[in-house]
Amino acid sequence: MPDRLDGRRIPEATVARLPLYYRALNETAERDIETVSSEQLADLAGVNAAKVRKDLSYLGSYGTRGVGYAVEFLLAVISRELGLTQDWPVVIVGIGNLGQALANYGGFGARGFQVSALVDADPAKHGEKVGGLAVDPIESLADLVAMRGIRIGVIATPAAAAQDVTDQLVDAGISSILNFAPAIVSVPEGVSLRKVDLATELQILSYYQAERKSRRRVGKFTPDVQLQATTAKTS
Amino acid sequence: MPDRLDGRRIPEATVARLPLYYRALNETAERDIETVSSEQLADLAGVNAAKVRKDLSYLGSYGTRGVGYAVEFLLAVISRELGLTQDWPVVIVGIGNLGQALANYGGFGARGFQVSALVDADPAKHGEKVGGLAVDPIESLADLVAMRGIRIGVIATPAAAAQDVTDQLVDAGISSILNFAPAIVSVPEGVSLRKVDLATELQILSYYQAERKSRRRVGKFTPDVQLQATTAKTS
DNA sequence: CCGCGCTAGTGCACTTGTTCACAAAGTATT
DNA sequence: AATACTTTGTGAACAAGTGCACTAGCGCGG
Ligand SMILES: NC(=O)c1ccc[n+]([C@@H]2O[C@H](COP(=O)([O-])OP(=O)(O)OC[C@H]3O[C@@H](n4cnc5c(N)ncnc54)[C@H](O)[C@@H]3O)[C@@H](O)[C@H]2O)c1
Ligand SMILES: NC(=O)c1ccc[n+]([C@@H]2O[C@H](COP(=O)([O-])OP(=O)(O)OC[C@H]3O[C@@H](n4cnc5c(N)ncnc54)[C@H](O)[C@@H]3O)[C@@H](O)[C@H]2O)c1
């Protein structure tokens, strides 16, 4: 393994694509393919080749001209860069519809993440087993986080509770949060926050759907490619 | 209602934020507040005021200087722009863990979207009721889509089936797809595609988590704000 | 009717991200 | 060893997005 080339700032857009390359490379490795060109990788990841090369160049110069990239090696480089060489324990807050689906979800743990605690405010849920793990009261959040070394929290509570839950997670020592509730929450400096918002996604689709239907007549072309851009903070 | 000001191209980044304003305005309207300033709206939506003003200016000049924006009016403008004045029927493909959570999800229908069909390839699931709707075989997809006027499809199948399901959705006449499966799928021109990818989100969090932990020492600052950017196509 | 205070709308500079196109650097072939 | 071919790595042009800072316009109080 090469040393991580520090002092290099990896652009956010690149960081967001590394997981795609990572997945594509894993699939390639499973097919016992040893090298990939930027073009092949681009196809698998759904981007263009120039972008792949530029992105990978931020990690260092690990390709071989005339040949391509060594799959296993590149996987190791990206794993390291993404921090996937260790396992990240995760706590899920709010074990309702969505929380249960997440807790039962196998692919969650598949790549370096492990559901290590489930908490809910509803006493009726306490002790219930979901995906082999018992649901604990929200009051024990801090203890669970501390004892199990959890750094990442997933919020699957109703929107109204999201900010409160966020504060509790932060107080408990969590520094990365993935929020599924349709609410804007704020976090103190040093905490990363990302969100997944179903309604927003559907509404964006609706916009382009409506555009195709009713705005066609104005003779304006529709864009070939859209970039989804929701905000996340490390404040 | 003002006429939609056609011939105006709304930037993608703005389209992606309109749903946030829409939600914030709804919450404001529920509190019987009649006007909001760009600053207030910015707070509620988690962006900055200049951005709000610029975004809204793409829709037309609907604010009043010295006062702000009329909440109900702006809601109407944004609804119209996002195509939310009509109800969009939606089909969910793959009624497993996630598909069931989605089907049971109330907030789905809350804002103009309605789960109108559930299909799955597994015969054992056929006829089963989820969220008050029966699961139908994937073979009847085309009929269901045609009969119920469905334009939007949600993919909640395993990744391996995602491309196949996408093709079937497109053949059935769907032109907007939201994909939850961790797979890159391609769609023909004229079809919008967006994706929600849990693993990617977690890995991005992991990157910044690891960065805080181990890269601090190189004396590079961490960014205050990150922009999540996953790709979607209307090809 | 005037002037003050407030806030929308926007030009402009800046930052970030994307893409092209080509030199550099490797492999394969003869 | 020389040449042909392939593919990386990157400078530079371009495109998109952001945010400041200022102007224009409205409401209100006197
Ligand atoms: N269900 C879905 O498919 C889906 C999809 C996208 C987004 N969402 C969002 O995810 C969130 C959860 O959705 P759901 O369908 O699972 O809702 P749900 O009502 O089924 O579950 C919410 C759970 O959170 C718990 N809870 C409430 N307040 C809490 C608190 N303060 N602390 C801890 N736990 C608390 C409740 O006891 C309940 O178990 C909602 O914000 C929803 O909008 C859901
Ligand atoms: N469960 C989660 O919380 C979660 C979270 C994020 C992403 N995902 C992704 O969502 C997808 C579904 O996850 P899940 O946990 O619900 O899986 P699951 O195995 O519980 O459900 C998958 C369903 O799809 C059906 N299916 C399989 N092939 C099909 C086909 N060709 N046509 C129609 N239906 C088909 C299966 O019969 C099954 O009912 C997966 O790709 C997963 O990676 C799941």
XYZ file of C-alpha atoms (C1' of nucleotides) and ligand atoms in Angstrom:
618
model
C 0.000 0.000 0.000
C 1.216 3.438 -0.858
C 1.176 6.121 1.736
C -1.811 8.339 1.555
C -0.668 11.420 -0.236
C -1.543 14.043 2.271
C -1.761 17.725 1.643
C -3.979 16.870 -1.266
C -7.491 18.196 -1.111
C -9.945 15.902 -2.815
C -12.837 17.844 -4.347
C -16.240 17.046 -2.931
C -17.584 16.016 -6.282
C -14.812 13.471 -6.498
C -15.421 12.145 -2.997
C -19.050 11.607 -3.945
C -17.990 9.516 -6.926
C -15.399 7.375 -5.195
C -18.093 5.052 -3.820
C -19.302 4.460 -7.361
C -15.845 3.490 -8.511
C -15.468 1.382 -5.432
C -18.592 -0.592 -6.215
C -17.726 -0.924 -9.882
C -14.272 -2.169 -8.995
C -15.659 -4.699 -6.563
C -17.897 -6.107 -9.239
C -14.954 -6.210 -11.597
C -12.792 -7.976 -9.043
C -15.482 -10.592 -8.530
C -15.247 -11.408 -12.206
C -11.533 -12.009 -11.748
C -10.588 -9.159 -14.023
C -7.223 -7.740 -13.060
C -7.041 -4.413 -14.808
C -9.527 -1.850 -16.028
C -9.109 1.147 -18.261
C -10.625 4.477 -17.347
C -13.094 3.935 -20.140
C -14.323 0.603 -18.792
C -14.535 1.963 -15.292
C -16.409 4.980 -16.590
C -18.997 2.736 -18.217
C -19.487 0.735 -15.064
C -19.817 3.808 -12.914
C -21.984 5.752 -15.321
C -19.642 8.702 -15.792
C -17.196 9.682 -18.493
C -13.624 8.541 -18.830
C -11.966 11.915 -18.426
C -13.725 12.340 -15.112
C -12.554 8.954 -13.925
C -8.967 9.778 -14.752
C -9.094 13.157 -13.128
C -10.804 11.791 -10.033
C -8.313 8.988 -9.642
C -5.443 11.347 -10.210
C -6.372 13.092 -6.972
C -5.564 9.881 -5.146
C -2.183 9.574 -6.763
C -0.742 8.264 -9.968
C -1.741 4.639 -9.761
C -2.515 3.761 -13.359
C -0.232 2.318 -15.975
C -0.254 4.034 -19.326
C -1.163 1.742 -22.148
C -2.682 -0.699 -19.653
C -5.067 0.816 -17.158
C -5.521 0.425 -13.423
C -4.853 -2.686 -11.350
C -8.254 -3.534 -9.907
C -7.221 -4.916 -6.518
C -4.685 -2.213 -5.975
C -7.090 0.554 -6.840
C -9.673 -0.991 -4.541
C -7.180 -0.839 -1.725
C -6.365 2.784 -2.461
C -10.008 3.813 -2.560
C -10.904 1.797 0.552
C -8.211 3.543 2.414
C -9.223 6.930 1.144
C -12.864 6.357 2.055
C -11.927 4.997 5.437
C -13.374 1.573 4.684
C -10.417 -0.350 6.019
C -12.151 -0.336 9.350
C -15.685 -1.312 10.260
C -18.013 1.492 11.215
C -20.648 0.721 13.804
C -23.913 2.559 13.185
C -26.889 3.435 15.362
C -30.368 3.747 13.908
C -32.810 6.031 15.688
C -36.514 5.490 15.067
C -37.435 1.878 14.433
C -40.652 2.351 12.491
C -41.366 1.434 8.920
C -38.136 2.689 7.512
C -35.942 2.013 10.523
C -36.964 -1.635 10.463
C -36.261 -1.936 6.766
C -32.841 -0.468 7.360
C -32.162 -2.700 10.344
C -33.119 -5.773 8.342
C -31.139 -4.675 5.360
C -28.275 -7.026 4.674
C -26.369 -4.816 2.262
C -25.955 -2.346 5.073
C -23.277 -4.379 6.738
C -21.953 -5.674 3.459
C -19.417 -2.937 2.983
C -17.859 -1.938 6.191
C -20.895 -0.687 8.073
C -22.569 -2.540 10.841
C -25.836 -1.815 12.565
C -24.792 -1.881 16.204
C -27.654 -0.259 18.037
C -31.326 0.495 17.533
C -33.122 3.062 19.631
C -36.668 4.338 19.717
C -38.689 6.614 21.955
C -41.717 4.328 22.022
C -41.612 2.048 25.106
C -43.777 -0.478 23.259
C -40.861 -1.134 20.948
C -38.235 -1.642 23.624
C -36.842 -5.131 23.768
C -38.345 -6.040 20.407
C -35.804 -7.724 18.155
C -35.269 -6.343 14.671
C -32.675 -7.912 12.456
C -31.278 -9.805 15.413
C -30.790 -6.711 17.521
C -32.918 -5.480 20.396
C -34.489 -2.036 20.337
C -33.275 0.092 23.227
C -34.770 3.204 24.759
C -33.507 6.503 23.445
C -32.342 7.314 26.969
C -29.580 4.767 26.688
C -28.266 6.293 23.479
C -25.230 7.921 25.051
C -24.203 4.710 26.819
C -24.626 2.588 23.717
C -22.673 5.019 21.583
C -19.860 5.204 24.084
C -19.686 1.477 24.781
C -19.860 0.369 21.178
C -17.662 3.088 19.743
C -20.350 4.356 17.419
C -19.591 7.389 15.292
C -22.344 7.275 12.691
C -26.042 7.795 13.340
C -29.021 7.287 11.063
C -32.223 9.212 11.736
C -35.467 7.492 10.775
C -37.876 9.284 13.063
C -40.692 11.590 12.029
C -39.552 15.005 10.833
C -40.820 16.702 13.969
C -38.350 14.767 16.116
C -35.375 15.095 13.793
C -33.716 18.143 15.321
C -34.162 16.834 18.827
C -32.743 13.462 17.878
C -29.861 15.144 16.105
C -28.982 17.067 19.224
C -29.083 13.907 21.282
C -26.871 12.106 18.796
C -24.357 14.909 18.836
C -24.388 15.033 22.619
C -23.797 11.308 22.685
C -20.644 11.791 20.636
C -21.828 10.981 17.104
C -20.040 12.968 14.438
C -21.629 11.732 11.219
C -25.363 11.724 10.624
C -27.511 10.438 7.808
C -30.980 11.912 7.994
C -33.973 10.298 6.308
C -36.532 12.610 7.878
C -37.803 15.390 5.673
C -36.563 18.180 7.876
C -33.670 20.599 7.877
C -31.550 19.959 10.911
C -28.517 21.854 11.994
C -25.401 20.444 13.555
C -22.478 22.035 15.346
C -19.087 22.410 13.757
C -17.221 19.174 13.281
C -20.271 17.072 12.596
C -21.069 15.832 9.096
C -24.629 15.681 7.967
C -26.127 14.197 4.849
C -29.722 13.659 4.002
C -31.809 11.375 1.871
C -35.110 12.878 0.960
C -37.712 10.878 -0.895
C -40.181 13.710 -1.400
C -37.501 15.948 -2.844
C -36.412 13.278 -5.275
C -39.928 12.667 -6.467
C -40.587 16.356 -6.840
C -37.493 16.798 -8.945
C -38.663 13.957 -11.162
C -42.039 15.597 -11.299
C -40.480 18.834 -12.487
C -38.772 17.222 -15.433
C -41.804 15.104 -16.155
C -44.008 18.170 -16.265
C -41.412 19.988 -18.308
C -41.377 17.297 -20.950
C -45.117 17.329 -21.081
C -45.969 20.987 -21.144
C -42.898 22.950 -21.948
C -42.019 21.070 -25.075
C -43.983 23.472 -27.190
C -41.818 26.455 -26.380
C -39.107 24.775 -28.397
C -36.578 24.719 -25.655
C -34.482 21.610 -25.464
C -34.390 19.383 -22.418
C -31.043 18.808 -20.771
C -29.330 15.525 -21.339
C -27.981 15.160 -17.885
C -29.059 16.506 -14.547
C -27.046 16.722 -11.435
C -28.756 15.929 -8.215
C -27.545 18.266 -5.577
C -28.810 18.157 -2.057
C -26.868 19.818 0.647
C -24.930 18.379 3.477
C -22.792 20.072 6.024
C -19.664 19.527 7.979
C -20.054 22.585 10.005
C -52.053 32.550 -10.887
C -49.487 34.099 -13.134
C -48.670 32.431 -16.375
C -45.650 30.253 -16.242
C -42.873 32.312 -17.672
C -41.685 30.030 -20.386
C -38.470 30.296 -22.307
C -36.774 30.475 -18.938
C -34.300 27.743 -18.212
C -34.215 26.922 -14.526
C -30.762 25.722 -13.412
C -30.641 22.183 -12.090
C -29.265 23.309 -8.777
C -32.280 25.532 -8.384
C -34.743 22.799 -9.344
C -33.187 20.628 -6.666
C -33.801 23.331 -4.066
C -37.368 24.176 -4.995
C -38.698 21.201 -3.016
C -36.928 22.544 0.054
C -38.555 25.918 -0.317
C -41.829 24.195 -0.999
C -41.667 22.287 2.245
C -40.510 25.292 4.227
C -43.343 27.373 2.810
C -45.878 24.712 3.664
C -44.714 24.687 7.241
C -44.888 28.456 7.280
C -48.391 28.458 5.838
C -49.512 26.030 8.530
C -48.450 28.556 11.120
C -50.693 31.117 9.411
C -47.813 33.323 8.487
C -48.598 35.315 5.369
C -45.261 36.615 4.185
C -41.661 35.517 4.474
C -38.458 37.317 3.663
C -35.704 35.613 1.719
C -33.741 35.509 4.938
C -36.431 33.656 6.873
C -36.998 31.247 4.027
C -33.269 30.700 3.771
C -33.108 29.734 7.437
C -35.966 27.305 7.102
C -34.507 25.699 4.014
C -30.951 25.616 5.264
C -29.431 27.749 2.520
C -28.399 31.383 2.300
C -30.607 34.322 1.491
C -28.922 35.378 -1.725
C -29.457 31.913 -3.099
C -33.128 31.979 -2.211
C -33.598 35.280 -3.996
C -31.721 34.165 -7.064
C -33.548 30.844 -7.191
C -36.945 32.467 -6.851
C -36.061 35.058 -9.440
C -35.891 32.278 -12.032
C -39.581 31.682 -11.442
C -40.454 35.311 -11.952
C -40.512 38.444 -9.891
C -42.983 37.494 -7.234
C -41.617 39.182 -4.143
C -42.373 42.609 -2.792
C -39.393 44.755 -1.878
C -39.456 45.884 1.662
C -41.899 43.101 2.536
C -40.956 39.673 1.263
C -42.863 36.917 -0.489
C -46.544 36.080 -0.052
C -46.462 32.531 1.292
C -49.589 31.127 -0.333
C -48.837 32.764 -3.620
C -45.295 31.499 -3.722
C -46.514 28.024 -2.825
C -48.801 28.130 -5.823
C -46.009 29.276 -8.099
C -43.638 26.561 -6.929
C -46.313 23.848 -7.049
C -47.006 24.751 -10.588
C -43.361 24.837 -11.509
C -42.726 21.450 -9.912
C -45.807 19.989 -11.520
C -47.456 19.336 -8.169
C -50.812 20.719 -9.166
C -51.702 17.258 -10.337
C -51.438 13.952 -8.529
C -48.751 11.603 -9.771
C -49.515 7.922 -9.543
C -46.455 5.829 -8.774
C -45.605 2.162 -9.191
C -43.218 0.424 -6.833
C -41.309 -2.560 -8.178
C -39.886 -5.017 -5.658
C -41.982 -5.365 -2.524
C -39.338 -6.593 -0.106
C -38.018 -4.874 2.970
C -37.709 -1.484 1.432
C -40.590 -1.716 -1.003
C -42.949 -2.511 1.866
C -41.671 0.383 3.914
C -42.252 2.664 0.961
C -45.703 1.254 0.291
C -46.692 1.755 3.911
C -45.236 5.199 4.022
C -47.881 7.817 4.561
C -45.825 10.840 3.651
C -45.448 9.390 0.209
C -48.934 10.352 -0.779
C -48.900 13.437 1.352
C -47.590 15.740 -1.329
C -49.042 14.884 -4.669
C -47.709 11.377 -5.100
C -49.815 8.298 -4.763
C -48.715 4.697 -4.674
C -50.977 3.180 -7.310
C -49.430 -0.172 -8.056
C -47.073 -2.667 -6.447
C -45.376 -5.363 -8.472
C -42.960 -8.132 -7.610
C -41.467 -11.079 -9.425
C -42.007 -13.459 -6.521
C -45.299 -15.384 -6.960
C -45.447 -15.926 -3.199
C -46.040 -12.194 -2.808
C -48.821 -11.889 -5.348
C -52.144 -10.948 -3.876
C -50.599 -9.974 -0.572
C -51.852 -6.606 0.611
C -49.323 -3.961 1.534
C -50.518 -0.556 2.614
C -53.999 -1.408 1.379
C -52.839 -2.319 -2.108
C -52.412 -5.790 -3.572
C -49.086 -6.916 -4.970
C -49.353 -7.802 -8.642
C -47.073 -9.904 -10.802
C -44.428 -8.061 -12.753
C -45.994 -9.387 -15.947
C -48.974 -7.120 -15.479
C -46.780 -4.048 -15.195
C -47.565 -2.700 -18.649
C -51.303 -3.072 -18.146
C -51.259 -1.445 -14.731
C -49.166 1.445 -15.957
C -51.408 2.021 -18.936
C -54.671 1.671 -17.067
C -53.704 3.821 -14.114
C -51.834 6.451 -16.084
C -48.613 5.889 -14.177
C -45.545 7.874 -15.215
C -43.248 7.409 -12.252
C -41.621 4.160 -11.183
C -39.679 3.308 -8.045
C -37.189 0.445 -8.124
C -36.706 -1.450 -4.870
C -35.432 -4.749 -6.215
C -31.986 -6.239 -5.694
C -29.256 -4.546 -7.723
C -28.948 -7.508 -10.074
C -32.502 -6.996 -11.303
C -32.354 -3.234 -11.579
C -31.455 -2.892 -15.245
C -33.970 -5.485 -16.280
C -36.696 -3.825 -14.251
C -35.727 -0.455 -15.672
C -36.132 -1.749 -19.192
C -39.511 -3.168 -18.344
C -40.611 0.096 -16.779
C -39.517 2.023 -19.818
C -41.243 -0.413 -22.154
C -44.379 -0.045 -20.087
C -44.317 3.695 -20.700
C -42.749 5.034 -17.516
C -40.658 8.148 -18.049
C -39.385 8.946 -14.564
C -37.567 6.462 -12.390
C -36.299 6.581 -8.841
C -33.804 3.820 -8.214
C -32.977 2.569 -4.719
C -30.910 -0.372 -5.899
C -27.152 0.102 -5.722
C -26.597 -0.327 -9.434
C -25.955 1.936 -12.369
C -28.797 1.612 -14.810
C -29.129 3.284 -18.146
C -32.265 4.662 -19.684
C -33.106 5.797 -23.182
C -33.451 9.419 -24.113
C -36.500 11.116 -22.690
C -36.514 9.183 -19.441
C -35.438 10.777 -16.175
C -33.530 8.767 -13.671
C -32.542 9.571 -10.164
C -31.038 7.358 -7.548
C -30.892 7.088 -3.815
C -27.914 5.159 -2.621
C -27.471 4.321 1.022
C -24.019 2.786 0.718
C -22.712 5.792 -1.162
C -24.040 8.158 1.471
C -22.468 6.205 4.278
C -19.180 5.985 2.464
C -19.111 9.708 1.922
C -19.728 10.185 5.633
C -16.989 7.692 6.300
C -14.573 9.696 4.179
C -15.100 12.870 6.149
C -15.110 10.971 9.409
C -11.779 9.391 8.585
C -10.475 12.726 7.373
C -11.274 14.389 10.667
C -9.618 11.607 12.537
C -6.406 11.083 10.644
C -5.805 13.985 8.346
C -6.111 16.663 10.969
C -2.414 16.582 11.602
C -1.454 17.782 8.148
C -2.902 21.115 9.078
C -5.367 21.279 6.268
C -8.697 22.756 7.130
C -11.933 20.851 6.698
C -14.548 22.395 4.467
C -17.518 24.049 6.078
C -20.062 22.873 3.630
C -20.158 19.951 1.300
C -22.383 19.492 -1.647
C -23.734 16.059 -2.229
C -23.760 15.329 -5.897
C -24.945 12.086 -7.307
C -25.842 11.861 -10.921
C -29.147 11.439 -12.604
C -30.003 11.452 -16.232
C -32.721 12.579 -18.522
C -31.235 10.982 -21.505
C -45.777 64.199 0.163
C -41.225 63.130 1.769
C -37.852 60.478 3.638
C -36.498 56.377 6.114
C -36.077 51.577 6.635
C -36.416 47.299 4.736
C -35.990 43.681 1.348
C -36.201 41.936 -3.533
C -33.646 41.522 -7.668
C -29.264 41.262 -10.050
C -24.497 42.370 -12.038
C -20.188 40.709 -11.178
C -16.292 38.435 -9.316
C -15.089 34.190 -7.690
C -15.116 29.181 -6.877
C -16.011 24.661 -8.222
C -16.706 21.221 -11.498
C -16.501 19.280 -16.305
C -14.601 18.201 -20.634
C -11.406 18.325 -24.328
C -7.308 17.293 -26.369
C -2.704 16.177 -26.230
C 1.960 14.988 -24.519
C 4.049 11.461 -21.812
C 4.761 6.876 -20.874
C 3.944 2.534 -21.017
C 3.174 -2.295 -23.868
C 3.325 -5.108 -28.050
C 5.247 -6.225 -32.509
C 8.485 -6.866 -35.833
C 15.915 -1.019 -31.571
C 12.519 1.193 -33.769
C 7.711 1.800 -34.592
C 2.885 1.366 -33.743
C -0.565 1.367 -30.552
C -2.856 2.120 -26.171
C -4.085 4.596 -22.204
C -2.860 7.639 -18.433
C -2.283 12.188 -16.408
C -3.089 16.981 -16.822
C -3.155 21.894 -18.644
C -6.408 24.777 -20.242
C -10.842 26.201 -21.919
C -15.353 26.095 -20.681
C -19.608 25.727 -17.886
C -22.180 25.902 -13.747
C -22.963 27.465 -9.330
C -22.267 30.652 -5.414
C -22.332 34.800 -2.770
C -21.249 39.625 -2.213
C -22.650 44.079 -2.518
C -25.300 47.329 -4.546
C -29.471 49.339 -6.722
C -34.263 49.637 -7.246
C -38.634 49.637 -5.319
C -42.172 49.282 -1.786
C -44.497 50.456 2.750
C -45.004 53.303 6.464
C -44.701 57.049 9.707
C -44.692 61.695 10.162
N -41.220 4.747 5.378
C -40.569 5.148 4.320
O -40.523 4.460 3.305
C -39.879 6.437 4.308
C -39.270 6.846 3.158
C -38.585 8.054 3.140
C -38.540 8.823 4.264
N -39.161 8.431 5.363
C -39.043 9.261 6.549
O -38.416 8.505 7.538
C -38.948 8.806 8.790
C -39.503 7.561 9.410
O -40.545 7.042 8.609
P -41.367 5.792 9.069
O -42.298 5.477 7.973
O -40.425 4.751 9.524
O -42.180 6.375 10.301
P -42.759 5.551 11.542
O -43.762 6.425 12.164
O -43.141 4.198 11.089
O -41.542 5.380 12.506
C -41.025 6.414 13.278
C -40.396 5.820 14.519
O -39.680 6.820 15.212
C -39.959 6.694 16.588
N -39.757 7.991 17.215
C -40.574 9.061 17.219
N -40.026 10.085 17.894
C -38.833 9.652 18.342
C -37.810 10.249 19.099
N -37.895 11.506 19.516
N -36.721 9.515 19.361
C -36.623 8.255 18.937
N -37.547 7.636 18.209
C -38.655 8.332 17.914
C -41.372 6.206 16.680
O -41.598 5.551 17.903
C -41.421 5.257 15.491
O -41.038 3.962 15.869
C -40.006 9.846 8.568
O -39.439 11.115 8.787
C -40.348 9.686 7.128
O -40.776 10.898 6.567
C -39.817 7.233 5.421
N -33.813 -2.454 2.908
C -33.234 -1.288 2.980
O -33.292 -0.613 3.994
C -32.523 -0.739 1.809
C -31.896 0.475 1.938
C -31.244 1.023 0.848
C -31.231 0.342 -0.335
N -31.807 -0.831 -0.445
C -31.801 -1.493 -1.751
O -33.136 -1.640 -2.147
C -33.286 -2.848 -2.841
C -34.314 -3.694 -2.140
O -33.896 -3.976 -0.830
P -34.730 -4.906 0.117
O -34.056 -4.943 1.406
O -36.137 -4.502 0.057
O -34.563 -6.328 -0.616
P -35.531 -7.582 -0.529
O -34.761 -8.745 -0.979
O -36.204 -7.613 0.774
O -36.653 -7.259 -1.612
C -36.441 -7.338 -2.975
C -37.766 -7.645 -3.639
O -37.623 -7.533 -5.054
C -38.279 -8.626 -5.663
N -37.666 -8.848 -6.959
C -36.502 -9.477 -7.246
N -36.273 -9.467 -8.566
C -37.309 -8.840 -9.132
C -37.651 -8.537 -10.467
N -36.840 -8.845 -11.476
N -38.810 -7.889 -10.691
C -39.604 -7.551 -9.668
N -39.336 -7.806 -8.385
C -38.197 -8.457 -8.122
C -38.107 -9.763 -4.711
O -39.109 -10.743 -4.921
C -38.237 -9.074 -3.372
O -39.579 -9.027 -2.954
C -31.936 -3.505 -2.858
O -31.310 -3.198 -4.079
C -31.210 -2.858 -1.728
O -29.829 -2.801 -1.972
C -32.488 -1.398 0.603
